PDB file of C-alpha atoms in Angstrom:
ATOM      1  CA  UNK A   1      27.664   7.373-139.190  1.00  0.00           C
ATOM      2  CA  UNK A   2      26.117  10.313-137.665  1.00  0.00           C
ATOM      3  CA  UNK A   3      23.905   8.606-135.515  1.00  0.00           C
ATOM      4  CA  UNK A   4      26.627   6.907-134.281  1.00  0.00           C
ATOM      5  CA  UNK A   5      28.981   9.985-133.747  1.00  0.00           C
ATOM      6  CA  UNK A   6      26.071  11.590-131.822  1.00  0.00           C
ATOM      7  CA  UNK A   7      25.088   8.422-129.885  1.00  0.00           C
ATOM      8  CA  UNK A   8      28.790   7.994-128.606  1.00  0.00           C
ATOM      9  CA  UNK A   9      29.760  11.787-127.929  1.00  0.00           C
ATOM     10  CA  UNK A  10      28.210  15.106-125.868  1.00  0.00           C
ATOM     11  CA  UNK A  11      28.282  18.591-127.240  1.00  0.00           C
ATOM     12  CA  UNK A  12      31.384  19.676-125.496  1.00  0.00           C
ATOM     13  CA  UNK A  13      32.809  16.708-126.540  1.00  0.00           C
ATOM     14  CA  UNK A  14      32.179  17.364-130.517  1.00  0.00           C
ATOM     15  CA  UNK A  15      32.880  21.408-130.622  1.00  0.00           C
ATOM     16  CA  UNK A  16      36.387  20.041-128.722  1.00  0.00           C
ATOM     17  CA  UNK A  17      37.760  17.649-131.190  1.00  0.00           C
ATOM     18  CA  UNK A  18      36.467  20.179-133.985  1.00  0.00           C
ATOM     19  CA  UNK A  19      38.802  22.766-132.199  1.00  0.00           C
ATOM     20  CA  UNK A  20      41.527  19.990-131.502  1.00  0.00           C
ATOM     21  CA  UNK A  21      41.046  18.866-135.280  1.00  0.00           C
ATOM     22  CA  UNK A  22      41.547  22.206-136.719  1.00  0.00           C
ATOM     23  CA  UNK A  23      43.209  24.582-134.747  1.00  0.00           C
ATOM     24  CA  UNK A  24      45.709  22.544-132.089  1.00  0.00           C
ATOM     25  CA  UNK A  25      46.233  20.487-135.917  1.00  0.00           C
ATOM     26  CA  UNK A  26      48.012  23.727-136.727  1.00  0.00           C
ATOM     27  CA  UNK A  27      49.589  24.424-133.094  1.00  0.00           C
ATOM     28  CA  UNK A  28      51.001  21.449-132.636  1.00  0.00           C
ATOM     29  CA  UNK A  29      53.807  21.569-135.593  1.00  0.00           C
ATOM     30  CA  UNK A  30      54.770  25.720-134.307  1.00  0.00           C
ATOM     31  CA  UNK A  31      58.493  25.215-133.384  1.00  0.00           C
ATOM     32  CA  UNK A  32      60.412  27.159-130.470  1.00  0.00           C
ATOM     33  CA  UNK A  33      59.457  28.585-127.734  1.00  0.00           C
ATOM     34  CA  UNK A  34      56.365  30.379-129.368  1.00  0.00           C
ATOM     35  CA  UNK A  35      55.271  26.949-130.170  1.00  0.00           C
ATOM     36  CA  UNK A  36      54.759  25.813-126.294  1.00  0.00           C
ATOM     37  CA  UNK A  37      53.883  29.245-125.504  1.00  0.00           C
ATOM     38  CA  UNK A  38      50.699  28.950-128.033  1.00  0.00           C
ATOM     39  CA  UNK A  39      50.228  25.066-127.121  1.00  0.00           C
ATOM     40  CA  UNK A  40      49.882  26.008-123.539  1.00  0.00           C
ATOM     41  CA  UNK A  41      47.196  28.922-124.229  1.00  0.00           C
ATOM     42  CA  UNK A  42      45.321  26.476-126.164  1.00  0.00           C
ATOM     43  CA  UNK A  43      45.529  23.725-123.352  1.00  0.00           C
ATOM     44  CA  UNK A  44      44.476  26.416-120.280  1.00  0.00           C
ATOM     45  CA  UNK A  45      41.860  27.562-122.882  1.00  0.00           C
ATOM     46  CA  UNK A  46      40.046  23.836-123.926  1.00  0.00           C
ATOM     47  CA  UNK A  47      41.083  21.497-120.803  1.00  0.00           C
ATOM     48  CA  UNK A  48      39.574  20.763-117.567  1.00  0.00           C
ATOM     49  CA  UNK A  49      42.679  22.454-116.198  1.00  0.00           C
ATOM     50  CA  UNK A  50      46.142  22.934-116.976  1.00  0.00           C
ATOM     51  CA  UNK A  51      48.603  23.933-114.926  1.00  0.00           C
ATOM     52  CA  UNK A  52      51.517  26.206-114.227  1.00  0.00           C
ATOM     53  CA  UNK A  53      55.181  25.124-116.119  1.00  0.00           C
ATOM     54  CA  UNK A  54      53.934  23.211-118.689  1.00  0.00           C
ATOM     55  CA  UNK A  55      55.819  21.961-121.599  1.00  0.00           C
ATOM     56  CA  UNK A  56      54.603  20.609-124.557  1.00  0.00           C
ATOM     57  CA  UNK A  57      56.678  19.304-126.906  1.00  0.00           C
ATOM     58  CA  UNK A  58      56.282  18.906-131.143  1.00  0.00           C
ATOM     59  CA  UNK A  59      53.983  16.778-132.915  1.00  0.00           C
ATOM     60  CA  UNK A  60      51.684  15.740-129.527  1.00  0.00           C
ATOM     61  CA  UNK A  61      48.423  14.881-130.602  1.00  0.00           C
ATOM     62  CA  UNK A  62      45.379  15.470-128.921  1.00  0.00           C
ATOM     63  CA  UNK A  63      41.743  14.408-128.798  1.00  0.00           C
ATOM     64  CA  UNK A  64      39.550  15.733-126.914  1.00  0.00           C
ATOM     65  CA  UNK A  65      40.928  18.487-125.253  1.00  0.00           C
ATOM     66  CA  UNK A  66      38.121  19.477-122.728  1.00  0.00           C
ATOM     67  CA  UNK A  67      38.526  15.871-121.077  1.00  0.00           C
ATOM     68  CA  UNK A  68      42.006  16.386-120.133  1.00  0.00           C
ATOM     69  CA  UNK A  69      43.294  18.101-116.669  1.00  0.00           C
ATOM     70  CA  UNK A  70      47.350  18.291-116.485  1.00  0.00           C
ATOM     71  CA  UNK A  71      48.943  19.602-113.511  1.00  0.00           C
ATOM     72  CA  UNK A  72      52.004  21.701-112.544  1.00  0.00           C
ATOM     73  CA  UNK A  73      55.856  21.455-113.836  1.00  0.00           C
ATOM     74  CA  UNK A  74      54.536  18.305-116.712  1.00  0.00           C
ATOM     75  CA  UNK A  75      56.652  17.505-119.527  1.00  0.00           C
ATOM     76  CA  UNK A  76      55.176  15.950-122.284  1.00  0.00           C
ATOM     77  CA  UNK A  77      57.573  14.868-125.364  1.00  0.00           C
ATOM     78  CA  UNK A  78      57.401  15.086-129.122  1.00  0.00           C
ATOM     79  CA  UNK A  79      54.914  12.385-130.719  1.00  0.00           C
ATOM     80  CA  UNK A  80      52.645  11.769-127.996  1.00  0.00           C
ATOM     81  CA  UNK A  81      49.384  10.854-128.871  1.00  0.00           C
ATOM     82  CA  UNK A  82      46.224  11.859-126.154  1.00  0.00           C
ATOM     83  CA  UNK A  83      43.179  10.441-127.092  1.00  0.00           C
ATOM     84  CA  UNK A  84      41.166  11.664-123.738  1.00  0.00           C
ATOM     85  CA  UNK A  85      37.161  10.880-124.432  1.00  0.00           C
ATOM     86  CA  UNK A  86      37.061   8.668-121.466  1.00  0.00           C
ATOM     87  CA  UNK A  87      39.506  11.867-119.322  1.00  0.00           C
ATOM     88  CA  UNK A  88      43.204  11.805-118.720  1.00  0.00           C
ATOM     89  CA  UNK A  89      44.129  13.087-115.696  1.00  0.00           C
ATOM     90  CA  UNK A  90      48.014  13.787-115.707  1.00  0.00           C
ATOM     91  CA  UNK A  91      49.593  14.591-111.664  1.00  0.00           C
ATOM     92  CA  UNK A  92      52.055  17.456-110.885  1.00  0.00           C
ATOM     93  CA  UNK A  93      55.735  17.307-111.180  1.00  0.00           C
ATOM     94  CA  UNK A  94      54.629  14.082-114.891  1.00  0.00           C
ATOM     95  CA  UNK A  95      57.357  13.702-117.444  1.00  0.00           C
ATOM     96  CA  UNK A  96      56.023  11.904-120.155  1.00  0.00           C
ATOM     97  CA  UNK A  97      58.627  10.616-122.901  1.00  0.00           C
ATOM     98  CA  UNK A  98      58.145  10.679-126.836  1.00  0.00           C
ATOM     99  CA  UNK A  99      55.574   8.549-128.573  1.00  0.00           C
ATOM    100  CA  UNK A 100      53.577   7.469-125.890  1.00  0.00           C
ATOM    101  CA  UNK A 101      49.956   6.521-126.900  1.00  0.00           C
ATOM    102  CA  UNK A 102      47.246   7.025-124.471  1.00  0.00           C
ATOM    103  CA  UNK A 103      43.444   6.324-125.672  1.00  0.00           C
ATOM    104  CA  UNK A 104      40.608   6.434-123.337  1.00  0.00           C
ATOM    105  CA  UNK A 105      37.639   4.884-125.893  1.00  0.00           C
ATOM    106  CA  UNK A 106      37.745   1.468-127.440  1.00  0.00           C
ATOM    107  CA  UNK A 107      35.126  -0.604-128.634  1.00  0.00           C
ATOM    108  CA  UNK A 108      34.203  -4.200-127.135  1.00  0.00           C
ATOM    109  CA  UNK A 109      35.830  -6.970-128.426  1.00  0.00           C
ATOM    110  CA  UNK A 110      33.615  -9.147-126.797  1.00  0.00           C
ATOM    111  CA  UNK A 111      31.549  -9.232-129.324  1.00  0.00           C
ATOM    112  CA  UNK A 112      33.331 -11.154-132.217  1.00  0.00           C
ATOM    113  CA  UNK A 113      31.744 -11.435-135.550  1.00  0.00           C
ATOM    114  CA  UNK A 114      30.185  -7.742-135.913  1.00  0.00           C
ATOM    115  CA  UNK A 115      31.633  -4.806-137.309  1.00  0.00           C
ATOM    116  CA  UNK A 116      33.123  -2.539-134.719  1.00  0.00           C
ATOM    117  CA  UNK A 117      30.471   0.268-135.471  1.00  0.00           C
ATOM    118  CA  UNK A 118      28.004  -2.214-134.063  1.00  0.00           C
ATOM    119  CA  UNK A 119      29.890  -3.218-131.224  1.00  0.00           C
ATOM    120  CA  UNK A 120      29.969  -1.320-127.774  1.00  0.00           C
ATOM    121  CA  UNK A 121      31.732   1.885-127.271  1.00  0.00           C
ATOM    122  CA  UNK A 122      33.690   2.085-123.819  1.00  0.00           C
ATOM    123  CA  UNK A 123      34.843   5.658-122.501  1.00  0.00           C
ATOM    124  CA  UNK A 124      37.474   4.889-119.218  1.00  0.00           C
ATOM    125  CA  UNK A 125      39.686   7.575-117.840  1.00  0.00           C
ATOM    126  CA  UNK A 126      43.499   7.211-117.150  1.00  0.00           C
ATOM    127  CA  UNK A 127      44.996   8.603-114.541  1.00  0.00           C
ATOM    128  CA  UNK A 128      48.706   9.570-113.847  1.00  0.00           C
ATOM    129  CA  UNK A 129      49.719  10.158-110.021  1.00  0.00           C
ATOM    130  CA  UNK A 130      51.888  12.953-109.219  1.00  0.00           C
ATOM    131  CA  UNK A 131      56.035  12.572-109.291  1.00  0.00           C
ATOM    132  CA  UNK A 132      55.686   9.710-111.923  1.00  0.00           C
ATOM    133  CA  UNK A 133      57.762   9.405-115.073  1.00  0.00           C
ATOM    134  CA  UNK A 134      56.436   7.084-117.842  1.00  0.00           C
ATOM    135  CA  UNK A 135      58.992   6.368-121.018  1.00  0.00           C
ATOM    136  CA  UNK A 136      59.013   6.295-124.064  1.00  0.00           C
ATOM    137  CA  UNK A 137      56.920   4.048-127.044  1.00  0.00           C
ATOM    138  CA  UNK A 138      54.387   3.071-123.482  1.00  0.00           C
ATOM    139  CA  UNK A 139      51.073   2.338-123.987  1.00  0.00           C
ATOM    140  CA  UNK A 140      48.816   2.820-121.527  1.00  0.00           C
ATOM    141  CA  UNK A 141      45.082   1.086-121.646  1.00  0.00           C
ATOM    142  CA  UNK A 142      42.131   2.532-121.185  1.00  0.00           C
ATOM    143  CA  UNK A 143      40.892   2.827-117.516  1.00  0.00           C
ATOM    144  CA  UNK A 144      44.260   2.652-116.121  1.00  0.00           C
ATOM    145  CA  UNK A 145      45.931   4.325-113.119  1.00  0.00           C
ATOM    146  CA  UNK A 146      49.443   4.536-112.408  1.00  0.00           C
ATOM    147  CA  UNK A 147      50.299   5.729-109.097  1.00  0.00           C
ATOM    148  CA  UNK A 148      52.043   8.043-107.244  1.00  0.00           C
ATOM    149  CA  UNK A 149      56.172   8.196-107.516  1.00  0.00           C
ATOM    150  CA  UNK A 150      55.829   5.629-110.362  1.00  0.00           C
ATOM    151  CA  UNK A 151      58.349   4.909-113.215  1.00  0.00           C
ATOM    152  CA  UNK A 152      57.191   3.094-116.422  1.00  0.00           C
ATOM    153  CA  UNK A 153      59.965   1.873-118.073  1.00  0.00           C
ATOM    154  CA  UNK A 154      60.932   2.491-121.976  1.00  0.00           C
ATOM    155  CA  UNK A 155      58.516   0.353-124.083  1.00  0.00           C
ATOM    156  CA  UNK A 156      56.071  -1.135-121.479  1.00  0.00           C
ATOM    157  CA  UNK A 157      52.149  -1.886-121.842  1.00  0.00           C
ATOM    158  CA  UNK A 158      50.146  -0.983-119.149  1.00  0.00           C
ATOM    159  CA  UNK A 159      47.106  -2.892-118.966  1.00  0.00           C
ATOM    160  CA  UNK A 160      46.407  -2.633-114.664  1.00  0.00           C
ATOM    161  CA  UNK A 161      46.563  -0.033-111.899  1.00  0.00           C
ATOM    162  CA  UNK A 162      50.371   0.531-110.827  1.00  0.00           C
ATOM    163  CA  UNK A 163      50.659   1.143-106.848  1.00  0.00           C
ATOM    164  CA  UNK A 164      52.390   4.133-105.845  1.00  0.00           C
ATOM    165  CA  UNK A 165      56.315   3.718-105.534  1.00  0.00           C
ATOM    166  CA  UNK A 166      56.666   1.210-108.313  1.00  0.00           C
ATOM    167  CA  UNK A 167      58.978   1.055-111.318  1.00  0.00           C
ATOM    168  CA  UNK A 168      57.696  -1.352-114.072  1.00  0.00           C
ATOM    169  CA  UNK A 169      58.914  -2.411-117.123  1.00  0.00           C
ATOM    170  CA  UNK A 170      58.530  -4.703-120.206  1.00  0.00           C
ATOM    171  CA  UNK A 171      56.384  -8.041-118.916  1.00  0.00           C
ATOM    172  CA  UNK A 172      55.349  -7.047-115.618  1.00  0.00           C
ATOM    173  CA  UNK A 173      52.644  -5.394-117.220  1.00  0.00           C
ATOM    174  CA  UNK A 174      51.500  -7.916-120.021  1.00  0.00           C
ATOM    175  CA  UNK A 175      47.806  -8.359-120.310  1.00  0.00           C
ATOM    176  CA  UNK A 176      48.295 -11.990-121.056  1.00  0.00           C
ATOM    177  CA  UNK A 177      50.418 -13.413-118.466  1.00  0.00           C
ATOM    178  CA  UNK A 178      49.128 -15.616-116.127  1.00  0.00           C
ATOM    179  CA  UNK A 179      51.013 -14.334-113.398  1.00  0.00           C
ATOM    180  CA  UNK A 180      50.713 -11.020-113.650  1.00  0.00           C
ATOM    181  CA  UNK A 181      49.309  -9.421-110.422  1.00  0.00           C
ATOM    182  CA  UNK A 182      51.449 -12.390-108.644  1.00  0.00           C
ATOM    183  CA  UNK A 183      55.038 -11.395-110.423  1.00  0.00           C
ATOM    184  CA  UNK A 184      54.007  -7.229-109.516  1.00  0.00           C
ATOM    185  CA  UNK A 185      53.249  -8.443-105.762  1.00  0.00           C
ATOM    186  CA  UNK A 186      56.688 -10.532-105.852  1.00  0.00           C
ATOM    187  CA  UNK A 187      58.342  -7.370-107.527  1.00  0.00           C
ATOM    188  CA  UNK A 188      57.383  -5.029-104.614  1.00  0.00           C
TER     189      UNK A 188
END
């Protein structure tokens, strides 16, 4: 297991989610305003960068702190969960809503009949353009983009790269329909 841990992960990477583990474990449930107020220190302490205004809400959970860069005036709601190994990169002027789930690292599927240990590890950033609002209970895939002056509706998947000025919800953004890059070209 530690082979594996070290294999998959840098340095920075480990002393991060130790901190993230341990200490934002702790920040993360403060309530009120000192809450955020701590919560941001911690963020413009152990991310890329964070920026100025912004809120983070209750119960957000974060992995992998040093990978993540959030800009100016974002909102992010109770319940999130940030799994950034492969980066997230969150825009200015981002509301995020509660309990959505964004993981950068999965392991290949590809690979059926091994244990997931022994299959590959895949690190792919998601990235949030500025002015975009995505809903609550989303799920956004690793390697992702959403684009400038997006919405993501309440609910939705997002398995492929949303153009700028584009509001998607529910099945426009199923991995498994056949139609899908067709029905998003017909819905712009």
């Amino acid at each position: 297991m530690v082979k594996y841990i070290l294999s998959n992960y840098s340095l920075k990477e480990l002393i991060s989610t130790i901190f993230d583990e341990y200490i934002w474990s702790i920040l993360k449930h403060l309530p009120g305003l000192e809450g955020m107020f701590l919560r941001k220190i911690y963020l413009k302490c152990f991310t890329k960068k964070c920026g100025k205004s912004v809120v983070v809400e209750k119960n957000v959970f974060i992995r992998s702190s040093s990978n993540l860069t959030v800009g100016n005036n974002v909102f992010i709601n109770r319940d999130v969960h940030l799994a950034a190994f492969g980066g997230i990169e969150i825009g200015d002027n981002v509301a995020i809503g509660p309990r959505v789930v964004m993981i950068t690292n999965d392991h290949k599927f590809s690979t059926l009949g091994t244990n997931y240990q022994s299959r590959s590890f895949v690190k792919k950033p998601i990235k949030i353009g500025k002015n975009s609002i995505v809903g609550s209970n989303c799920y956004l895939n690793p390697g992702v983009s959403i684009g400038e002056n997006c919405i993501v509706a309440a609910g939705t998947s997002v398995f492929i790269d949303i153009p700028d000025n584009t509001t998607v919800s529910g099945q426009i953004c199923d991995l498994y329909s056949k139609n899908m890059k067709k029905t998003i070209r017909n819905f712009l």
